[in-house]
XYZ file of C-alpha atoms in Angstrom:
378
model
C 0.146 25.469 7.515
C 3.762 24.990 7.368
C 4.848 24.668 3.625
C 6.086 21.403 2.150
C 9.441 21.443 0.525
C 9.892 18.010 -0.698
C 8.736 18.427 -4.133
C 10.053 20.361 -7.422
C 7.668 22.076 -10.085
C 8.172 18.727 -11.919
C 6.688 16.712 -9.234
C 3.709 19.182 -8.584
C 3.122 19.272 -12.511
C 3.046 15.200 -12.150
C 0.694 15.722 -9.104
C -1.950 17.538 -11.604
C -1.599 15.025 -14.285
C -2.475 12.055 -11.660
C -5.130 14.165 -10.373
C -6.784 14.417 -13.386
C -6.061 10.865 -14.459
C -7.854 9.534 -11.338
C -10.915 11.754 -11.529
C -11.133 10.966 -15.369
C -10.369 7.234 -15.462
C -10.615 5.653 -12.319
C -13.144 7.474 -10.131
C -15.891 6.871 -12.846
C -15.293 2.924 -12.573
C -14.380 2.676 -8.864
C -18.033 1.514 -7.664
C -18.293 -1.084 -10.476
C -14.901 -2.287 -9.231
C -15.900 -2.696 -5.769
C -18.900 -4.673 -7.062
C -16.379 -7.246 -8.946
C -14.173 -6.921 -5.998
C -10.978 -6.001 -8.213
C -10.258 -3.509 -10.691
C -10.128 -3.804 -14.468
C -6.921 -5.293 -15.895
C -6.970 -2.267 -18.515
C -6.184 0.083 -15.932
C -2.969 -1.394 -15.176
C -2.118 -1.332 -19.155
C -3.171 2.240 -19.189
C -0.958 3.442 -16.048
C 1.914 1.561 -18.283
C 1.017 3.315 -21.128
C 1.385 6.917 -19.149
C 4.646 6.105 -17.269
C 2.946 5.663 -13.852
C 4.420 2.255 -12.871
C 7.738 1.477 -11.518
C 8.510 5.330 -11.504
C 11.267 4.974 -8.928
C 12.952 2.347 -10.712
C 16.203 3.408 -12.857
C 15.767 4.785 -15.984
C 17.183 1.740 -17.846
C 13.770 -0.470 -16.493
C 11.149 2.304 -17.483
C 11.519 4.376 -14.392
C 12.778 7.824 -13.350
C 14.748 6.882 -10.367
C 12.985 9.405 -8.203
C 11.127 7.961 -5.822
C 9.050 11.307 -5.038
C 6.963 10.645 -7.954
C 5.790 7.731 -6.334
C 5.119 9.348 -3.109
C 3.109 11.881 -5.161
C 1.022 9.283 -6.901
C 0.382 7.592 -3.462
C -1.080 10.804 -1.963
C -3.236 11.592 -4.732
C -4.682 7.874 -4.771
C -5.219 8.380 -0.935
C -6.841 11.738 -1.311
C -9.255 10.397 -3.979
C -10.128 7.410 -2.019
C -8.895 5.142 -5.059
C -8.128 2.090 -2.285
C -8.739 -0.188 -5.466
C -5.684 0.500 -7.080
C -2.805 -1.829 -6.183
C 0.189 -0.088 -8.068
C 2.130 0.983 -4.811
C 2.481 -2.788 -3.908
C 3.562 -3.662 -7.386
C 5.943 -0.415 -8.111
C 7.180 0.469 -4.700
C 7.508 -3.089 -2.901
C 7.697 -5.754 -5.243
C 9.735 -3.839 -7.917
C 12.268 -2.836 -5.209
C 12.834 -6.640 -4.033
C 13.683 -7.542 -7.861
C 15.765 -4.562 -8.308
C 17.529 -4.556 -5.229
C 18.152 -8.294 -4.656
C 17.479 -9.799 -8.326
C 19.877 -11.158 -10.726
C 20.797 -9.224 -14.240
C 18.576 -11.628 -15.921
C 15.963 -11.007 -13.472
C 15.838 -7.256 -13.431
C 15.874 -7.462 -17.345
C 12.984 -9.923 -17.584
C 10.402 -8.567 -15.406
C 11.026 -4.911 -14.395
C 10.419 -3.522 -18.010
C 7.146 -5.676 -18.178
C 6.022 -4.507 -14.774
C 6.588 -0.902 -15.886
C 4.438 -1.234 -19.139
C 1.565 -3.083 -17.087
C 2.152 -6.175 -19.132
C 2.979 -8.110 -15.671
C 1.126 -7.643 -12.463
C 2.892 -8.562 -9.289
C 2.210 -9.388 -5.756
C 4.194 -10.611 -2.853
C 3.047 -13.353 -0.889
C 3.923 -13.105 2.937
C 0.860 -13.850 5.074
C -0.359 -17.441 5.668
C -3.512 -18.557 7.361
C -1.934 -19.150 10.513
C 0.701 -16.723 10.570
C 0.470 -13.000 10.146
C 3.042 -10.397 11.509
C 5.269 -13.111 12.578
C 7.145 -13.852 9.367
C 9.476 -16.332 10.910
C 6.475 -18.810 11.465
C 5.756 -19.496 7.995
C 4.742 -22.946 6.922
C 4.890 -22.698 2.859
C 8.170 -24.638 1.982
C 10.297 -24.840 -1.091
C 12.049 -28.273 -1.294
C 15.029 -28.525 -3.571
C 14.991 -31.102 -6.081
C 17.654 -31.241 -8.863
C 17.864 -27.553 -10.549
C 14.403 -26.728 -9.060
C 12.187 -25.859 -6.021
C 9.124 -27.698 -5.217
C 6.486 -25.403 -3.660
C 3.883 -26.284 -1.094
C 1.580 -24.220 0.924
C -0.818 -21.351 0.918
C -0.885 -17.463 1.331
C -3.769 -15.322 2.342
C -4.727 -11.879 2.140
C -2.592 -11.179 -1.021
C -3.281 -7.705 -2.711
C -3.155 -7.979 -6.445
C -3.245 -11.861 -5.984
C -6.167 -12.218 -8.141
C -4.732 -10.352 -11.266
C -1.147 -11.212 -10.646
C 1.266 -12.637 -13.394
C 4.040 -12.836 -11.040
C 4.550 -13.519 -7.226
C 7.183 -12.957 -4.718
C 6.882 -16.042 -2.546
C 8.208 -16.123 1.088
C 9.012 -19.853 1.852
C 10.893 -21.847 4.162
C 14.124 -23.530 2.159
C 15.775 -24.622 5.310
C 15.629 -26.745 8.384
C 18.029 -25.098 10.952
C 15.465 -24.379 13.214
C 16.471 -20.768 13.670
C 13.216 -19.587 11.815
C 15.018 -16.435 9.878
C 17.839 -18.416 8.412
C 15.609 -20.689 6.784
C 13.558 -18.313 4.864
C 13.970 -17.411 1.155
C 12.127 -15.194 -1.505
C 11.191 -17.010 -4.819
C 9.654 -15.839 -8.051
C 6.637 -17.778 -9.165
C 4.905 -17.096 -12.478
C 1.085 -17.246 -12.001
C 0.786 -20.051 -15.102
C 3.033 -22.781 -13.328
C 1.262 -25.855 -12.850
C -0.146 -26.382 -9.248
C -0.354 -22.550 -8.494
C -4.147 -21.442 -8.140
C -5.992 -18.494 -6.888
C -8.788 -18.305 -4.508
C -11.821 -15.859 -5.254
C -11.396 -12.252 -4.249
C -11.867 -12.188 -0.435
C -15.111 -10.574 0.942
C -13.351 -7.613 3.033
C -15.225 -4.963 5.105
C -13.723 -2.422 3.411
C -11.462 -1.680 0.310
C -13.960 -3.807 -1.738
C -12.168 -2.681 -5.004
C -8.993 -3.958 -3.993
C -8.100 -7.230 -5.640
C -7.210 -9.427 -2.453
C -7.391 -13.238 -2.282
C -5.857 -16.499 -1.201
C -2.869 -18.276 -3.332
C -2.387 -21.770 -3.265
C 0.607 -23.936 -4.148
C 0.387 -27.504 -4.633
C 3.890 -29.254 -5.907
C 4.879 -25.921 -7.854
C 7.969 -26.518 -9.425
C 9.981 -23.338 -10.256
C 13.776 -23.460 -11.372
C 16.360 -22.232 -8.923
C 17.358 -19.421 -11.159
C 13.921 -17.888 -9.845
C 15.573 -17.343 -6.284
C 15.835 -13.684 -5.329
C 19.205 -13.315 -3.808
C 20.930 -15.966 -1.994
C 18.901 -18.870 -0.202
C 18.325 -18.086 3.375
C 18.663 -14.610 3.025
C 14.798 -13.887 2.745
C 14.330 -12.580 6.109
C 17.011 -10.151 5.964
C 15.861 -8.865 2.563
C 12.381 -8.602 4.031
C 13.632 -6.355 6.960
C 15.286 -4.166 4.712
C 12.137 -3.138 2.550
C 9.505 -3.510 4.986
C 10.545 -0.080 6.609
C 9.610 1.509 3.284
C 6.298 -0.417 3.115
C 5.395 1.008 6.458
C 6.220 4.563 5.616
C 3.970 4.011 2.462
C 1.002 3.341 4.709
C 1.926 6.365 6.701
C 1.802 8.359 3.491
C -1.439 7.246 2.533
C -2.826 7.635 6.152
C -1.865 11.082 6.550
C -2.907 11.877 2.753
C -6.347 10.364 3.039
C -7.165 11.830 6.344
C -6.394 15.337 5.324
C -8.831 14.638 2.290
C -11.599 13.679 4.776
C -11.042 16.511 7.044
C -11.133 19.028 3.753
C -14.365 17.373 2.859
C -15.868 17.559 6.479
C -15.088 21.422 6.588
C -16.986 21.926 3.282
C -19.812 19.848 4.433
C -20.194 21.676 7.939
C -20.238 24.989 6.287
C -23.079 24.085 4.109
C -25.447 21.684 6.475
C -27.531 23.772 8.759
C -28.661 22.712 12.396
C -31.072 25.257 14.215
C -30.894 27.490 11.399
C -27.009 27.848 11.256
C -24.194 25.882 9.752
C -22.973 23.235 11.801
C -19.584 24.725 11.539
C -20.987 27.445 13.308
C -21.195 25.639 16.584
C -18.178 25.965 18.888
C -18.008 22.290 19.329
C -17.467 21.878 15.456
C -14.740 24.483 15.504
C -12.861 23.028 18.239
C -12.840 19.626 16.680
C -11.763 20.508 13.320
C -9.061 22.555 15.094
C -7.810 19.489 16.977
C -7.960 17.482 14.016
C -6.103 20.156 11.813
C -3.433 20.471 14.368
C -2.784 16.583 14.718
C -2.711 15.862 11.023
C -0.218 18.968 10.664
C 2.162 17.291 13.150
C 2.012 14.010 11.426
C 2.508 15.465 8.088
C 5.765 17.040 9.311
C 6.791 13.864 10.581
C 5.979 11.949 7.621
C 7.779 14.315 5.268
C 10.589 14.186 7.416
C 10.736 10.276 7.052
C 10.535 10.567 3.322
C 13.346 12.638 3.275
C 15.371 10.154 5.051
C 14.234 7.571 2.466
C 15.536 9.768 -0.288
C 18.825 9.597 1.651
C 18.625 6.107 2.539
C 18.789 6.643 6.085
C 15.261 5.748 7.239
C 15.250 3.810 10.533
C 13.278 0.842 11.235
C 11.655 2.214 14.666
C 11.102 5.821 12.737
C 9.040 3.631 9.985
C 7.200 2.028 12.591
C 6.234 5.050 14.579
C 5.251 6.636 11.257
C 3.027 3.690 10.420
C 1.520 3.031 14.026
C 0.738 6.628 14.623
C -0.678 8.099 11.569
C -2.705 5.098 10.758
C -4.189 5.217 14.364
C -4.669 9.262 13.677
C -6.103 8.541 10.322
C -9.008 6.212 11.895
C -9.587 8.833 14.712
C -10.168 11.598 12.203
C -12.349 9.837 9.942
C -14.365 8.740 12.777
C -14.743 12.171 14.228
C -15.549 13.153 10.684
C -18.508 10.701 10.301
C -19.702 11.950 13.492
C -19.612 15.719 12.203
C -21.807 14.530 9.225
C -24.499 13.089 11.351
C -26.580 10.604 9.758
C -25.052 11.229 6.374
C -21.789 10.233 7.599
C -23.333 6.555 7.893
C -24.446 6.633 4.166
C -22.333 5.059 1.724
C -22.994 7.705 -1.135
C -20.457 10.062 0.969
C -16.993 9.428 0.670
C -16.267 9.976 4.508
C -18.314 6.631 5.093
C -16.241 4.775 2.174
C -13.110 6.299 3.949
C -14.141 4.903 7.246
C -14.314 1.384 6.396
C -11.563 1.505 4.267
C -9.286 3.005 6.730
C -9.361 0.362 9.144
C -6.914 -2.037 7.548
C -4.053 0.643 7.835
C -3.815 -0.515 11.622
C -3.218 -4.048 10.640
C -1.565 -4.893 7.336
C 2.144 -4.096 6.937
C 2.588 -5.488 10.462
C 0.091 -4.690 13.017
C 0.215 -1.562 15.140
C 1.025 -3.745 18.194
C 3.842 -5.333 16.334
C 4.929 -1.765 15.403
C 5.296 -0.933 19.255
C 7.000 -3.702 19.974
C 9.687 -2.787 17.278
C 9.802 0.534 18.783
C 10.246 -0.726 22.182
C 13.277 -2.663 21.397
C 14.943 0.446 20.582
C 14.694 1.766 23.964
């Protein structure tokens, strides 16, 4: 395999620490979290104690300023199949909106609390009638004196059930030009009129906290506006490339882990008196999957390098997201097949990975939307 050159010894030491933490404090509880459809709040506080939240934020706000530590964490969570943990969205999406577009007061108010785990965050984009088309959101924030009054609903919101703070995508104008009418507004969960639905019953990712959010005459001060009014869509476009690369990072890491597990299984499982790995079909299939993952890994690592240089293109992120999430589903499906009947049993990690992986091709913008974005650059 081509050696990875992204990480320093400090990053690799952190990888060992993260892997140990996941094995000792996350995986023993994950099945229980799947049953209750959200993780325990305490795991957020514990992560904050250990400095595992908001790691890419400036040191002044509790971070390291180095996004590669977050990449290591995301890879290890994906490797372990710990799909219930919503830290990447909190630390690598919401925190960046606040740090990049928030006022000094907003940064000082929220980023330290996010780093400690005191405040859990979410971002509310998707609505029952609008998915990948963010210009079509119906949620409205109407100016009333020094406040906005928000009405609408959001669906499929990761961290929604436990969140204390939400970045809400809402319409604040009526120009009819879609993108120019959208703003981002910070809404605290204890505001009157803001309610949460029960965790949604998803096909997979059962431990991940995902729910609907409802806003009925929710009044927030105009000081909760992120950036300038009407600039929300532009801000979203600037950050969505990184969000899509996060999906690519976790897709490759998760698929690599499943392939490793399958290699071990096929060596130990015997059919007709010899290991499954001894059959040419198995060897060739594993060789194909290893090759495709190696190709994907090189491209994703190159995209990560571009992120560190602030040069990641929207089309590159879209290509990475669509291709690796498709590849992840292909790899895991082939690995289920190589497990035979046991691949369909939930006590085997490959079965859990199979049902969890399917969402990767949907969220962050469907893969069909990714192809449309790529096509616009041709």
